[in-house]
Amino acid sequence: MGTWNMTEDAHPNAVRRTHLLAAAHEEMVKFERKENEFRKKDREERAAELRLPLSEIKLH
């Protein structure tokens, strides 16, 4: 029987987990960017329909 070394066995899993977390974070950033663009466009379209001066309204 060989000796079990936790760092040797856990390391590949930790590396894989780090890569997965980085990929998930990147996808979330892309999603948030698209969502923000969609909301901005939607706001502008609704303002145009209501003839609101969107440029004068301060948005956060």
Short mmCIF file of N, CA and C in Angstrom, two decimals:
data_model
loop_
_atom_site.label_atom_id
_atom_site.label_comp_id
_atom_site.label_asym_id
_atom_site.label_seq_id
_atom_site.Cartn_x
_atom_site.Cartn_y
_atom_site.Cartn_z
N MET A 1 0.84 -1.19 0.00
CA MET A 1 0.00 0.00 0.00
C MET A 1 0.88 1.24 0.00
N GLY A 2 0.53 2.17 -0.83
CA GLY A 2 1.26 3.43 -0.88
C GLY A 2 0.73 4.41 0.15
N THR A 3 1.49 5.40 0.37
CA THR A 3 1.03 6.44 1.30
C THR A 3 0.15 7.43 0.54
N TRP A 4 -0.87 7.87 1.20
CA TRP A 4 -1.80 8.81 0.59
C TRP A 4 -1.38 10.22 0.94
N ASN A 5 -1.20 11.02 -0.08
CA ASN A 5 -0.80 12.41 0.13
C ASN A 5 -1.94 13.29 -0.35
N MET A 6 -2.56 13.99 0.57
CA MET A 6 -3.73 14.79 0.25
C MET A 6 -3.44 15.87 -0.78
N THR A 7 -2.30 16.51 -0.71
CA THR A 7 -2.00 17.59 -1.64
C THR A 7 -1.85 17.07 -3.06
N GLU A 8 -1.31 15.87 -3.23
CA GLU A 8 -1.17 15.30 -4.57
C GLU A 8 -2.53 14.96 -5.17
N ASP A 9 -3.43 14.41 -4.38
CA ASP A 9 -4.74 14.02 -4.87
C ASP A 9 -5.67 15.23 -5.02
N ALA A 10 -5.57 16.19 -4.16
CA ALA A 10 -6.47 17.33 -4.18
C ALA A 10 -6.06 18.37 -5.22
N HIS A 11 -4.80 18.44 -5.56
CA HIS A 11 -4.32 19.47 -6.47
C HIS A 11 -5.02 19.47 -7.83
N PRO A 12 -5.12 18.34 -8.53
CA PRO A 12 -5.83 18.37 -9.82
C PRO A 12 -7.28 18.85 -9.69
N ASN A 13 -7.92 18.45 -8.61
CA ASN A 13 -9.29 18.90 -8.38
C ASN A 13 -9.35 20.39 -8.13
N ALA A 14 -8.39 20.91 -7.40
CA ALA A 14 -8.35 22.35 -7.12
C ALA A 14 -8.10 23.13 -8.39
N VAL A 15 -7.20 22.64 -9.23
CA VAL A 15 -6.91 23.31 -10.50
C VAL A 15 -8.15 23.30 -11.39
N ARG A 16 -8.79 22.14 -11.48
CA ARG A 16 -10.00 22.02 -12.31
C ARG A 16 -11.09 22.95 -11.77
N ARG A 17 -11.24 23.00 -10.45
CA ARG A 17 -12.25 23.87 -9.83
C ARG A 17 -11.95 25.33 -10.12
N THR A 18 -10.69 25.71 -10.05
CA THR A 18 -10.30 27.09 -10.34
C THR A 18 -10.63 27.45 -11.78
N HIS A 19 -10.36 26.56 -12.71
CA HIS A 19 -10.68 26.81 -14.11
C HIS A 19 -12.19 26.93 -14.31
N LEU A 20 -12.95 26.06 -13.66
CA LEU A 20 -14.40 26.12 -13.77
C LEU A 20 -14.96 27.41 -13.19
N LEU A 21 -14.42 27.82 -12.06
CA LEU A 21 -14.87 29.07 -11.45
C LEU A 21 -14.54 30.27 -12.34
N ALA A 22 -13.37 30.26 -12.94
CA ALA A 22 -12.98 31.35 -13.83
C ALA A 22 -13.90 31.38 -15.05
N ALA A 23 -14.21 30.23 -15.61
CA ALA A 23 -15.11 30.17 -16.77
C ALA A 23 -16.51 30.63 -16.40
N ALA A 24 -16.98 30.22 -15.24
CA ALA A 24 -18.32 30.63 -14.78
C ALA A 24 -18.35 32.14 -14.56
N HIS A 25 -17.30 32.68 -13.97
CA HIS A 25 -17.24 34.13 -13.74
C HIS A 25 -17.25 34.89 -15.06
N GLU A 26 -16.49 34.40 -16.03
CA GLU A 26 -16.45 35.04 -17.35
C GLU A 26 -17.82 35.02 -18.02
N GLU A 27 -18.52 33.90 -17.92
CA GLU A 27 -19.86 33.81 -18.50
C GLU A 27 -20.82 34.75 -17.78
N MET A 28 -20.68 34.88 -16.47
CA MET A 28 -21.56 35.78 -15.72
C MET A 28 -21.32 37.22 -16.12
N VAL A 29 -20.06 37.59 -16.31
CA VAL A 29 -19.73 38.96 -16.74
C VAL A 29 -20.34 39.24 -18.11
N LYS A 30 -20.23 38.27 -19.03
CA LYS A 30 -20.83 38.43 -20.36
C LYS A 30 -22.34 38.60 -20.26
N PHE A 31 -22.97 37.77 -19.43
CA PHE A 31 -24.41 37.85 -19.26
C PHE A 31 -24.82 39.20 -18.70
N GLU A 32 -24.12 39.66 -17.66
CA GLU A 32 -24.45 40.94 -17.04
C GLU A 32 -24.29 42.09 -18.03
N ARG A 33 -23.25 42.03 -18.85
CA ARG A 33 -23.04 43.07 -19.85
C ARG A 33 -24.20 43.11 -20.84
N LYS A 34 -24.61 41.93 -21.33
CA LYS A 34 -25.73 41.86 -22.27
C LYS A 34 -27.03 42.33 -21.61
N GLU A 35 -27.22 41.94 -20.37
CA GLU A 35 -28.43 42.35 -19.64
C GLU A 35 -28.46 43.86 -19.47
N ASN A 36 -27.33 44.46 -19.13
CA ASN A 36 -27.28 45.92 -18.98
C ASN A 36 -27.56 46.63 -20.29
N GLU A 37 -27.01 46.10 -21.39
CA GLU A 37 -27.26 46.68 -22.71
C GLU A 37 -28.74 46.57 -23.06
N PHE A 38 -29.34 45.41 -22.77
CA PHE A 38 -30.76 45.21 -23.05
C PHE A 38 -31.60 46.19 -22.25
N ARG A 39 -31.30 46.33 -20.96
CA ARG A 39 -32.09 47.25 -20.12
C ARG A 39 -31.96 48.69 -20.61
N LYS A 40 -30.76 49.09 -21.00
CA LYS A 40 -30.55 50.45 -21.49
C LYS A 40 -31.37 50.68 -22.75
N LYS A 41 -31.31 49.72 -23.69
CA LYS A 41 -32.07 49.84 -24.93
C LYS A 41 -33.57 49.88 -24.64
N ASP A 42 -34.03 49.01 -23.75
CA ASP A 42 -35.44 48.96 -23.38
C ASP A 42 -35.89 50.28 -22.76
N ARG A 43 -35.07 50.83 -21.87
CA ARG A 43 -35.37 52.13 -21.23
C ARG A 43 -35.50 53.23 -22.29
N GLU A 44 -34.55 53.24 -23.22
CA GLU A 44 -34.57 54.25 -24.28
C GLU A 44 -35.80 54.12 -25.16
N GLU A 45 -36.17 52.88 -25.49
CA GLU A 45 -37.35 52.65 -26.32
C GLU A 45 -38.63 53.09 -25.61
N ARG A 46 -38.74 52.74 -24.33
CA ARG A 46 -39.94 53.16 -23.57
C ARG A 46 -39.99 54.67 -23.42
N ALA A 47 -38.84 55.30 -23.21
CA ALA A 47 -38.80 56.75 -23.08
C ALA A 47 -39.22 57.41 -24.40
N ALA A 48 -38.79 56.83 -25.52
CA ALA A 48 -39.16 57.38 -26.83
C ALA A 48 -40.66 57.24 -27.05
N GLU A 49 -41.23 56.10 -26.66
CA GLU A 49 -42.68 55.90 -26.81
C GLU A 49 -43.46 56.89 -25.98
N LEU A 50 -42.97 57.18 -24.79
CA LEU A 50 -43.65 58.11 -23.89
C LEU A 50 -43.21 59.55 -24.11
N ARG A 51 -42.28 59.73 -25.03
CA ARG A 51 -41.72 61.05 -25.35
C ARG A 51 -41.13 61.72 -24.11
N LEU A 52 -40.39 60.94 -23.36
CA LEU A 52 -39.72 61.46 -22.17
C LEU A 52 -38.31 61.91 -22.54
N PRO A 53 -37.87 63.02 -21.97
CA PRO A 53 -36.49 63.48 -22.23
C PRO A 53 -35.50 62.68 -21.40
N LEU A 54 -35.16 61.51 -21.86
CA LEU A 54 -34.31 60.59 -21.10
C LEU A 54 -32.95 61.20 -20.78
N SER A 55 -32.44 62.03 -21.68
CA SER A 55 -31.13 62.63 -21.44
C SER A 55 -31.16 63.58 -20.24
N GLU A 56 -32.31 64.11 -19.92
CA GLU A 56 -32.42 65.04 -18.79
C GLU A 56 -32.70 64.32 -17.48
N ILE A 57 -33.15 63.09 -17.55
CA ILE A 57 -33.44 62.31 -16.35
C ILE A 57 -32.16 61.64 -15.90
N LYS A 58 -31.84 61.81 -14.63
CA LYS A 58 -30.61 61.22 -14.12
C LYS A 58 -30.88 59.78 -13.68
N LEU A 59 -30.15 58.86 -14.32
CA LEU A 59 -30.25 57.44 -14.00
C LEU A 59 -29.01 57.01 -13.25
N HIS A 60 -29.14 55.97 -12.44
CA HIS A 60 -27.96 55.48 -11.75
C HIS A 60 -27.32 54.40 -12.51
#
